[in-house]
């Protein structure tokens, strides 16, 4: 398997090193070769060369790799976030990675931030639409820098885009024996764009009579995620709302450092990354939690059809969490590298 690895910026570099370590250990245990090709695309590279990614970058990712692994992108020296927009958002758009799959699963009751809520209550997935919404960059500024400035940022919702992500959420529920799909929008205020979400949700849900279709406004959903997360199995929402609620999802798992994600176009080269960002204050200090990145590597293997390898990584992560061999953000006393070592050592073919 040929995999492009983009450590990126800040703690992206720290956590990617551990994900790579665990992938290599997994390859050795299972007798499988992962050809991990590091690409330097990052703020450092952009500031040095003026290039965010090469002209054929997207094509290269799509044609030469079976998957892409990313650490994180974002650096205070690049104030307009240009390189992250090109490398991360650009790849999501150019490779048409329309499914942002973000599982929210609490690994140990001790990590729950909520009183009296544990593993049985915090176990759902979020499907975030990943190619439309306010992320498309349609808009502009008029009279910029003056007190008359007008700034317009359009939200794009297409029938095709809304349909395919909602359809994916229902197909996932069906394939995994789940019985509830909750769609969250803001159709009470956004009467054009989110009326489309309403229409498509009704249309698609009618095709799945065995699955209960629930609608919540996004503000209510944010509240219920904290008050009663146990009601959710599958959540589907738009790009921006999905971004926001999956940070809440990170907190529900014990911290943002625990959360994994896949940016997927089924059947095509897809991109895997932790949900967190580059956390500049933590960079290079051996303190960042590498578990979100390592679980993203497991998601990548699962998506590539290496289910046993993926499960082996998940088991190893659960074991270190159970034993408290973790970084300080989730109550342990180890550094980033030491957690990576512990997880790598625990990779076995069976329990
Ligand atoms: P962030 O996720 O980097 O950090 C938010 C908070 O979570 C920080 O307090 C940090 O201490 C904590 N945190 C995050 N990851 C952690 C980890 N692995 N271990 C321990 N603690 C962790 O979000 P931010 O501060 O809003 O953004 C910083 C930069 O990252 C910005 O440039 C932003 O645009 C970028 N960003 C990139 C991605 C991505 O590449 N996918 C995602 C989010 C943010
Ligand atoms: C994420 C990040 C990105 C997003 C940023 C870095 C543009 O927050 O992947 O969750 O908003 O999609
Ligand atoms: Mn985010």
Tab-separated table of C-alpha atoms and ligand atoms in Angstrom:
chain	number	residue	atom	x	y	z
A	1	UNK	CA	0.000	0.000	0.000
A	2	UNK	CA	1.431	3.322	-1.072
A	3	UNK	CA	0.422	6.083	1.317
A	4	UNK	CA	1.230	9.809	1.124
A	5	UNK	CA	2.141	11.201	4.543
A	6	UNK	CA	1.857	14.953	5.104
A	7	UNK	CA	2.869	15.734	8.708
A	8	UNK	CA	2.185	19.446	8.117
A	9	UNK	CA	2.606	21.946	10.940
A	10	UNK	CA	2.926	22.150	14.722
A	11	UNK	CA	1.833	19.037	16.590
A	12	UNK	CA	0.833	17.570	13.235
A	13	UNK	CA	4.494	16.574	12.944
A	14	UNK	CA	4.614	15.134	16.463
A	15	UNK	CA	1.502	12.986	16.157
A	16	UNK	CA	2.230	11.855	12.600
A	17	UNK	CA	5.573	10.413	13.704
A	18	UNK	CA	3.673	8.194	16.154
A	19	UNK	CA	1.023	7.174	13.633
A	20	UNK	CA	3.835	6.181	11.267
A	21	UNK	CA	5.530	4.222	14.049
A	22	UNK	CA	2.319	2.307	14.765
A	23	UNK	CA	1.666	1.673	11.057
A	24	UNK	CA	5.169	0.270	10.672
A	25	UNK	CA	4.758	-1.963	13.712
A	26	UNK	CA	1.429	-3.164	12.310
A	27	UNK	CA	3.031	-3.885	8.953
A	28	UNK	CA	5.723	-5.982	10.635
A	29	UNK	CA	3.289	-7.983	12.753
A	30	UNK	CA	0.978	-8.678	9.819
A	31	UNK	CA	3.698	-9.144	7.194
A	32	UNK	CA	2.356	-6.313	5.081
A	33	UNK	CA	4.413	-3.526	3.530
A	34	UNK	CA	3.208	0.026	3.899
A	35	UNK	CA	5.089	2.283	1.539
A	36	UNK	CA	4.882	5.571	3.459
A	37	UNK	CA	6.010	8.498	1.313
A	38	UNK	CA	6.571	11.715	3.277
A	39	UNK	CA	5.635	14.957	1.556
A	40	UNK	CA	7.000	18.212	3.008
A	41	UNK	CA	3.946	20.388	2.302
A	42	UNK	CA	3.583	22.687	5.303
A	43	UNK	CA	3.912	26.290	6.475
A	44	UNK	CA	7.727	25.898	6.610
A	45	UNK	CA	7.790	24.697	3.014
A	46	UNK	CA	5.442	27.474	1.869
A	47	UNK	CA	7.413	30.207	3.630
A	48	UNK	CA	10.671	28.859	2.194
A	49	UNK	CA	9.581	28.187	-1.387
A	50	UNK	CA	6.383	30.185	-1.942
A	51	UNK	CA	4.732	26.931	-2.997
A	52	UNK	CA	1.815	25.423	-1.068
A	53	UNK	CA	1.731	22.255	-3.108
A	54	UNK	CA	3.132	21.590	-6.584
A	55	UNK	CA	1.045	22.256	-9.697
A	56	UNK	CA	0.418	18.522	-10.200
A	57	UNK	CA	-0.052	17.934	-6.451
A	58	UNK	CA	-3.698	16.876	-6.403
A	59	UNK	CA	-3.264	14.695	-9.463
A	60	UNK	CA	-0.229	13.061	-7.872
A	61	UNK	CA	-2.136	12.321	-4.643
A	62	UNK	CA	-5.019	10.844	-6.598
A	63	UNK	CA	-3.023	8.802	-9.085
A	64	UNK	CA	0.046	7.669	-7.175
A	65	UNK	CA	-1.316	6.856	-3.721
A	66	UNK	CA	-3.967	4.617	-2.259
A	67	UNK	CA	-4.500	6.926	0.715
A	68	UNK	CA	-3.271	10.177	2.237
A	69	UNK	CA	-2.420	10.718	5.889
A	70	UNK	CA	-2.278	14.278	7.252
A	71	UNK	CA	-1.115	15.527	10.677
A	72	UNK	CA	-2.459	19.082	10.851
A	73	UNK	CA	-2.073	22.351	8.967
A	74	UNK	CA	-2.071	25.844	10.394
A	75	UNK	CA	0.654	28.209	11.471
A	76	UNK	CA	0.459	31.701	12.974
A	77	UNK	CA	3.094	32.895	10.444
A	78	UNK	CA	0.626	32.257	7.609
A	79	UNK	CA	-2.091	34.644	8.738
A	80	UNK	CA	-4.481	34.003	5.848
A	81	UNK	CA	-4.140	30.203	6.203
A	82	UNK	CA	-3.389	30.002	2.470
A	83	UNK	CA	-1.309	26.817	2.614
A	84	UNK	CA	-3.880	24.971	4.735
A	85	UNK	CA	-6.625	26.007	2.335
A	86	UNK	CA	-4.643	24.681	-0.622
A	87	UNK	CA	-3.323	21.506	0.966
A	88	UNK	CA	-6.213	20.386	3.161
A	89	UNK	CA	-9.369	22.016	1.817
A	90	UNK	CA	-7.968	21.880	-1.736
A	91	UNK	CA	-7.478	18.119	-1.505
A	92	UNK	CA	-10.965	17.640	-0.051
A	93	UNK	CA	-12.415	19.561	-3.001
A	94	UNK	CA	-10.164	18.393	-5.835
A	95	UNK	CA	-10.396	14.717	-4.881
A	96	UNK	CA	-14.113	15.188	-4.183
A	97	UNK	CA	-13.834	13.676	-0.693
A	98	UNK	CA	-17.454	14.339	0.130
A	99	UNK	CA	-17.765	12.201	3.251
A	100	UNK	CA	-16.124	13.538	6.383
A	101	UNK	CA	-16.464	10.549	8.694
A	102	UNK	CA	-15.883	11.378	12.346
A	103	UNK	CA	-16.640	8.599	14.825
A	104	UNK	CA	-17.230	9.664	18.425
A	105	UNK	CA	-16.544	6.730	20.706
A	106	UNK	CA	-15.544	6.993	24.344
A	107	UNK	CA	-12.800	4.443	25.016
A	108	UNK	CA	-12.936	4.440	28.801
A	109	UNK	CA	-15.517	5.677	31.305
A	110	UNK	CA	-12.786	7.546	33.168
A	111	UNK	CA	-12.352	9.897	30.204
A	112	UNK	CA	-15.968	11.030	30.098
A	113	UNK	CA	-16.316	14.760	30.736
A	114	UNK	CA	-19.996	14.292	31.624
A	115	UNK	CA	-21.385	13.344	35.001
A	116	UNK	CA	-22.869	9.809	34.976
A	117	UNK	CA	-22.235	9.259	31.249
A	118	UNK	CA	-19.899	6.584	30.012
A	119	UNK	CA	-19.042	4.299	27.115
A	120	UNK	CA	-22.618	3.194	26.605
A	121	UNK	CA	-23.761	6.806	26.152
A	122	UNK	CA	-20.987	8.152	23.961
A	123	UNK	CA	-20.860	6.063	20.819
A	124	UNK	CA	-22.047	7.567	17.547
A	125	UNK	CA	-20.717	8.788	14.221
A	126	UNK	CA	-20.943	12.145	12.511
A	127	UNK	CA	-21.077	12.461	8.746
A	128	UNK	CA	-20.045	15.962	7.816
A	129	UNK	CA	-20.638	17.120	4.240
A	130	UNK	CA	-17.132	17.934	3.060
A	131	UNK	CA	-17.229	19.628	-0.349
A	132	UNK	CA	-19.813	22.425	-0.106
A	133	UNK	CA	-21.343	24.853	2.372
A	134	UNK	CA	-19.479	27.990	3.397
A	135	UNK	CA	-16.153	26.280	2.673
A	136	UNK	CA	-16.334	26.752	-1.103
A	137	UNK	CA	-14.887	30.254	-0.909
A	138	UNK	CA	-17.608	31.924	-2.976
A	139	UNK	CA	-17.963	35.549	-1.965
A	140	UNK	CA	-15.952	38.692	-1.735
A	141	UNK	CA	-15.314	41.944	0.004
A	142	UNK	CA	-16.311	45.391	-1.126
A	143	UNK	CA	-14.734	48.555	0.308
A	144	UNK	CA	-12.423	46.307	2.328
A	145	UNK	CA	-10.636	48.020	5.188
A	146	UNK	CA	-13.125	50.884	5.424
A	147	UNK	CA	-16.050	51.394	7.780
A	148	UNK	CA	-18.309	50.681	4.796
A	149	UNK	CA	-16.848	47.223	4.252
A	150	UNK	CA	-19.239	44.564	3.005
A	151	UNK	CA	-18.072	40.942	3.373
A	152	UNK	CA	-20.055	38.196	1.703
A	153	UNK	CA	-19.429	34.486	2.207
A	154	UNK	CA	-21.945	32.366	0.377
A	155	UNK	CA	-23.123	28.953	1.493
A	156	UNK	CA	-23.466	26.519	-1.380
A	157	UNK	CA	-25.889	23.602	-1.078
A	158	UNK	CA	-26.538	21.430	-4.117
A	159	UNK	CA	-29.070	18.646	-4.545
A	160	UNK	CA	-26.267	16.285	-5.533
A	161	UNK	CA	-24.059	17.252	-2.585
A	162	UNK	CA	-26.774	17.067	0.053
A	163	UNK	CA	-28.204	13.873	-1.409
A	164	UNK	CA	-24.956	11.927	-1.481
A	165	UNK	CA	-23.967	12.668	2.119
A	166	UNK	CA	-27.453	11.916	3.491
A	167	UNK	CA	-27.588	8.762	1.417
A	168	UNK	CA	-24.184	7.751	2.762
A	169	UNK	CA	-25.360	8.244	6.359
A	170	UNK	CA	-28.366	5.966	5.806
A	171	UNK	CA	-26.276	3.354	3.990
A	172	UNK	CA	-23.811	3.372	6.896
A	173	UNK	CA	-26.654	2.919	9.384
A	174	UNK	CA	-28.084	0.052	7.352
A	175	UNK	CA	-24.727	-1.679	6.923
A	176	UNK	CA	-24.011	-1.439	10.649
A	177	UNK	CA	-27.416	-2.467	11.988
A	178	UNK	CA	-28.158	1.012	13.344
A	179	UNK	CA	-31.724	2.255	13.614
A	180	UNK	CA	-31.541	6.047	13.892
A	181	UNK	CA	-30.200	8.824	11.679
A	182	UNK	CA	-30.389	12.423	12.877
A	183	UNK	CA	-30.036	15.283	10.399
A	184	UNK	CA	-29.169	18.689	11.840
A	185	UNK	CA	-29.648	21.958	9.977
A	186	UNK	CA	-30.796	25.514	10.592
A	187	UNK	CA	-33.796	25.483	8.286
A	188	UNK	CA	-35.749	27.729	10.636
A	189	UNK	CA	-33.397	30.615	9.791
A	190	UNK	CA	-31.733	29.599	6.515
A	191	UNK	CA	-34.894	29.213	4.501
A	192	UNK	CA	-33.285	28.605	1.124
A	193	UNK	CA	-30.225	26.413	1.581
A	194	UNK	CA	-31.578	24.349	4.408
A	195	UNK	CA	-34.983	23.871	2.840
A	196	UNK	CA	-33.013	21.758	0.397
A	197	UNK	CA	-31.635	19.682	3.297
A	198	UNK	CA	-35.190	19.212	4.571
A	199	UNK	CA	-36.458	18.102	1.198
A	200	UNK	CA	-33.618	15.679	0.529
A	201	UNK	CA	-33.719	14.219	4.032
A	202	UNK	CA	-37.436	13.406	3.620
A	203	UNK	CA	-36.821	11.974	0.180
A	204	UNK	CA	-33.882	9.765	1.186
A	205	UNK	CA	-35.266	8.654	4.553
A	206	UNK	CA	-38.384	7.337	2.796
A	207	UNK	CA	-36.125	4.771	1.120
A	208	UNK	CA	-35.117	3.339	4.519
A	209	UNK	CA	-38.311	2.331	6.318
A	210	UNK	CA	-36.371	0.378	8.959
A	211	UNK	CA	-34.427	3.439	10.079
A	212	UNK	CA	-35.947	6.213	12.173
A	213	UNK	CA	-35.240	9.595	10.630
A	214	UNK	CA	-34.897	12.363	13.185
A	215	UNK	CA	-34.438	16.060	12.544
A	216	UNK	CA	-32.961	18.516	15.042
A	217	UNK	CA	-31.957	22.128	14.638
A	218	UNK	CA	-28.220	22.407	15.031
A	219	UNK	CA	-28.404	24.571	18.169
A	220	UNK	CA	-30.582	21.974	19.899
A	221	UNK	CA	-28.259	19.205	18.751
A	222	UNK	CA	-25.265	21.011	20.274
A	223	UNK	CA	-27.134	21.194	23.563
A	224	UNK	CA	-28.251	17.534	23.477
A	225	UNK	CA	-24.707	16.371	22.662
A	226	UNK	CA	-23.765	17.592	26.122
A	227	UNK	CA	-26.993	16.766	27.947
A	228	UNK	CA	-27.905	13.408	26.409
A	229	UNK	CA	-25.380	12.063	23.875
A	230	UNK	CA	-26.799	8.543	24.271
A	231	UNK	CA	-29.680	9.355	21.924
A	232	UNK	CA	-27.401	9.488	18.863
A	233	UNK	CA	-26.260	6.753	16.513
A	234	UNK	CA	-25.640	8.585	13.236
A	235	UNK	CA	-25.606	12.356	12.772
A	236	UNK	CA	-25.477	13.946	9.334
A	237	UNK	CA	-24.976	17.658	8.841
A	238	UNK	CA	-23.354	20.299	6.679
A	239	UNK	CA	-19.716	21.268	6.428
A	240	UNK	CA	-19.571	24.090	8.998
A	241	UNK	CA	-21.949	22.573	11.550
A	242	UNK	CA	-20.089	19.280	11.227
A	243	UNK	CA	-16.801	21.023	11.920
A	244	UNK	CA	-18.184	22.566	15.097
A	245	UNK	CA	-20.054	19.584	16.513
A	246	UNK	CA	-17.116	17.241	15.972
A	247	UNK	CA	-14.979	19.391	18.269
A	248	UNK	CA	-17.716	18.815	20.857
A	249	UNK	CA	-17.431	15.151	19.863
A	250	UNK	CA	-13.699	15.351	20.581
A	251	UNK	CA	-14.398	16.677	24.062
A	252	UNK	CA	-16.909	13.864	24.633
A	253	UNK	CA	-14.130	11.359	23.919
A	254	UNK	CA	-11.945	12.873	26.597
A	255	UNK	CA	-10.320	15.602	24.534
A	256	UNK	CA	-9.692	16.765	21.009
A	257	UNK	CA	-6.501	14.711	20.927
A	258	UNK	CA	-8.593	11.503	20.888
A	259	UNK	CA	-10.698	12.204	17.796
A	260	UNK	CA	-10.101	10.567	14.405
A	261	UNK	CA	-11.456	11.312	10.959
A	262	UNK	CA	-11.584	10.188	7.366
A	263	UNK	CA	-12.213	12.421	4.356
A	264	UNK	CA	-13.591	9.850	1.982
A	265	UNK	CA	-14.837	9.381	-1.549
A	266	UNK	CA	-15.865	5.732	-1.476
A	267	UNK	CA	-13.644	3.715	-3.778
A	268	UNK	CA	-11.151	6.499	-4.431
A	269	UNK	CA	-7.970	7.797	-2.814
A	270	UNK	CA	-9.090	9.273	0.515
A	271	UNK	CA	-7.501	11.364	3.264
A	272	UNK	CA	-7.217	10.537	6.960
A	273	UNK	CA	-6.309	12.939	9.765
A	274	UNK	CA	-6.974	13.613	13.415
A	275	UNK	CA	-9.784	16.101	14.063
A	276	UNK	CA	-7.524	18.456	16.019
A	277	UNK	CA	-5.335	21.199	14.607
A	278	UNK	CA	-1.672	22.093	14.863
A	279	UNK	CA	-1.927	23.444	18.452
A	280	UNK	CA	1.116	25.733	18.060
A	281	UNK	CA	1.752	26.172	21.813
A	282	UNK	CA	2.223	22.394	22.192
A	283	UNK	CA	4.349	21.823	19.088
A	284	UNK	CA	7.626	19.960	19.427
A	285	UNK	CA	7.272	19.531	23.201
A	286	UNK	CA	6.446	15.820	23.243
A	287	UNK	CA	3.125	16.535	24.942
A	288	UNK	CA	0.517	16.211	22.175
A	289	UNK	CA	-1.812	13.242	22.409
A	290	UNK	CA	-1.100	11.005	19.385
A	291	UNK	CA	-4.194	8.793	19.782
A	292	UNK	CA	-6.439	10.768	17.400
A	293	UNK	CA	-3.764	10.435	14.720
A	294	UNK	CA	-3.184	6.748	15.458
A	295	UNK	CA	-6.923	6.010	15.330
A	296	UNK	CA	-7.067	7.920	12.035
A	297	UNK	CA	-4.419	5.527	10.720
A	298	UNK	CA	-6.659	2.659	11.875
A	299	UNK	CA	-9.601	4.219	10.016
A	300	UNK	CA	-7.399	4.466	6.952
A	301	UNK	CA	-6.513	0.763	7.082
A	302	UNK	CA	-10.152	-0.173	7.627
A	303	UNK	CA	-11.163	1.874	4.578
A	304	UNK	CA	-8.389	0.232	2.541
A	305	UNK	CA	-9.784	-3.182	3.434
A	306	UNK	CA	-7.190	-4.120	6.064
A	307	UNK	CA	-9.775	-4.738	8.780
A	308	UNK	CA	-7.646	-7.034	10.966
A	309	UNK	CA	-4.763	-4.564	11.021
A	310	UNK	CA	-7.173	-1.746	11.820
A	311	UNK	CA	-8.711	-3.688	14.709
A	312	UNK	CA	-5.258	-4.534	16.054
A	313	UNK	CA	-4.467	-0.812	16.291
A	314	UNK	CA	-7.784	-0.065	17.997
A	315	UNK	CA	-7.197	-2.863	20.517
A	316	UNK	CA	-3.720	-1.547	21.290
A	317	UNK	CA	-5.071	1.980	21.800
A	318	UNK	CA	-7.845	0.735	24.090
A	319	UNK	CA	-5.301	-1.211	26.125
A	320	UNK	CA	-2.997	1.760	26.742
A	321	UNK	CA	-5.961	3.962	27.608
A	322	UNK	CA	-7.262	1.342	30.067
A	323	UNK	CA	-3.827	1.221	31.705
A	324	UNK	CA	-3.437	4.984	31.845
A	325	UNK	CA	-0.367	4.905	29.587
A	326	UNK	CA	-1.335	8.216	28.058
A	327	UNK	CA	-0.397	11.853	27.665
A	328	UNK	CA	-1.303	14.387	30.341
A	329	UNK	CA	-4.352	15.851	28.549
A	330	UNK	CA	-6.222	12.635	29.386
A	331	UNK	CA	-4.692	12.111	32.790
A	332	UNK	CA	-1.526	10.132	32.088
A	333	UNK	CA	2.114	11.014	32.639
A	334	UNK	CA	3.723	9.971	29.347
A	335	UNK	CA	4.998	11.959	26.392
A	336	UNK	CA	3.819	11.741	22.787
A	337	UNK	CA	6.663	9.404	21.751
A	338	UNK	CA	6.274	7.128	24.775
A	339	UNK	CA	2.549	6.674	24.093
A	340	UNK	CA	3.404	5.849	20.480
A	341	UNK	CA	5.963	3.274	21.684
A	342	UNK	CA	3.465	1.663	24.075
A	343	UNK	CA	0.830	1.363	21.357
A	344	UNK	CA	3.314	0.060	18.774
A	345	UNK	CA	4.520	-2.619	21.230
A	346	UNK	CA	0.980	-3.822	21.847
A	347	UNK	CA	0.137	-4.543	18.226
A	348	UNK	CA	-0.662	-8.240	17.994
A	349	UNK	CA	-2.579	-10.427	15.582
A	350	UNK	CA	-5.108	-11.511	18.175
A	351	UNK	CA	-6.116	-10.459	21.638
B	1	LIG	P1	-6.296	22.961	17.875
B	1	LIG	O1	-7.086	21.746	17.630
B	1	LIG	O2	-4.959	23.012	17.296
B	1	LIG	O3	-6.174	23.160	19.447
B	1	LIG	C1	-7.300	23.450	20.290
B	1	LIG	C2	-7.027	22.983	21.724
B	1	LIG	O4	-7.030	21.572	21.807
B	1	LIG	C3	-5.696	23.460	22.255
B	1	LIG	O5	-5.917	23.975	23.525
B	1	LIG	C4	-4.845	22.234	22.363
B	1	LIG	O6	-4.126	22.305	23.526
B	1	LIG	C5	-5.845	21.085	22.400
B	1	LIG	N1	-5.351	19.972	21.574
B	1	LIG	C6	-5.552	19.815	20.240
B	1	LIG	N2	-4.947	18.694	19.833
B	1	LIG	C7	-4.382	18.128	20.899
B	1	LIG	C8	-3.602	16.952	21.098
B	1	LIG	N3	-3.320	16.104	20.084
B	1	LIG	N4	-3.161	16.692	22.343
B	1	LIG	C9	-3.440	17.492	23.353
B	1	LIG	N5	-4.166	18.624	23.237
B	1	LIG	C10	-4.628	18.927	22.019
B	1	LIG	O7	-7.184	24.202	17.405
B	1	LIG	P2	-6.828	25.766	17.243
B	1	LIG	O8	-5.944	26.193	18.360
B	1	LIG	O9	-8.109	26.422	17.055
B	1	LIG	O10	-6.029	25.851	15.868
B	1	LIG	C11	-4.612	25.863	15.738
B	1	LIG	C12	-4.256	25.792	14.252
B	1	LIG	O11	-4.637	24.527	13.710
B	1	LIG	C13	-4.989	26.838	13.400
B	1	LIG	O12	-4.090	27.287	12.422
B	1	LIG	C14	-6.126	26.068	12.784
B	1	LIG	O13	-6.578	26.625	11.558
B	1	LIG	C15	-5.462	24.728	12.556
B	1	LIG	N6	-6.382	23.583	12.455
B	1	LIG	C16	-6.045	22.615	11.562
B	1	LIG	C17	-6.798	21.459	11.472
B	1	LIG	C18	-6.420	20.408	10.476
B	1	LIG	O14	-5.356	20.452	9.901
B	1	LIG	N7	-7.251	19.412	10.232
B	1	LIG	C19	-7.883	21.270	12.338
B	1	LIG	C20	-8.181	22.282	13.249
B	1	LIG	C21	-7.422	23.424	13.321
B	2	LIG	C1	-11.051	20.456	10.541
B	2	LIG	C2	-10.410	21.824	10.561
B	2	LIG	C3	-10.478	22.491	9.195
B	2	LIG	C4	-11.943	22.640	8.848
B	2	LIG	C5	-9.745	23.841	9.117
B	2	LIG	C6	-8.284	23.683	9.406
B	2	LIG	C7	-9.946	24.559	7.816
B	2	LIG	O1	-10.964	22.612	11.554
B	2	LIG	O2	-10.677	19.613	9.723
B	2	LIG	O3	-11.925	20.196	11.382
B	2	LIG	O4	-12.591	23.611	9.255
B	2	LIG	O5	-12.459	21.782	8.135
B	3	LIG	MN1	-12.295	21.525	12.888
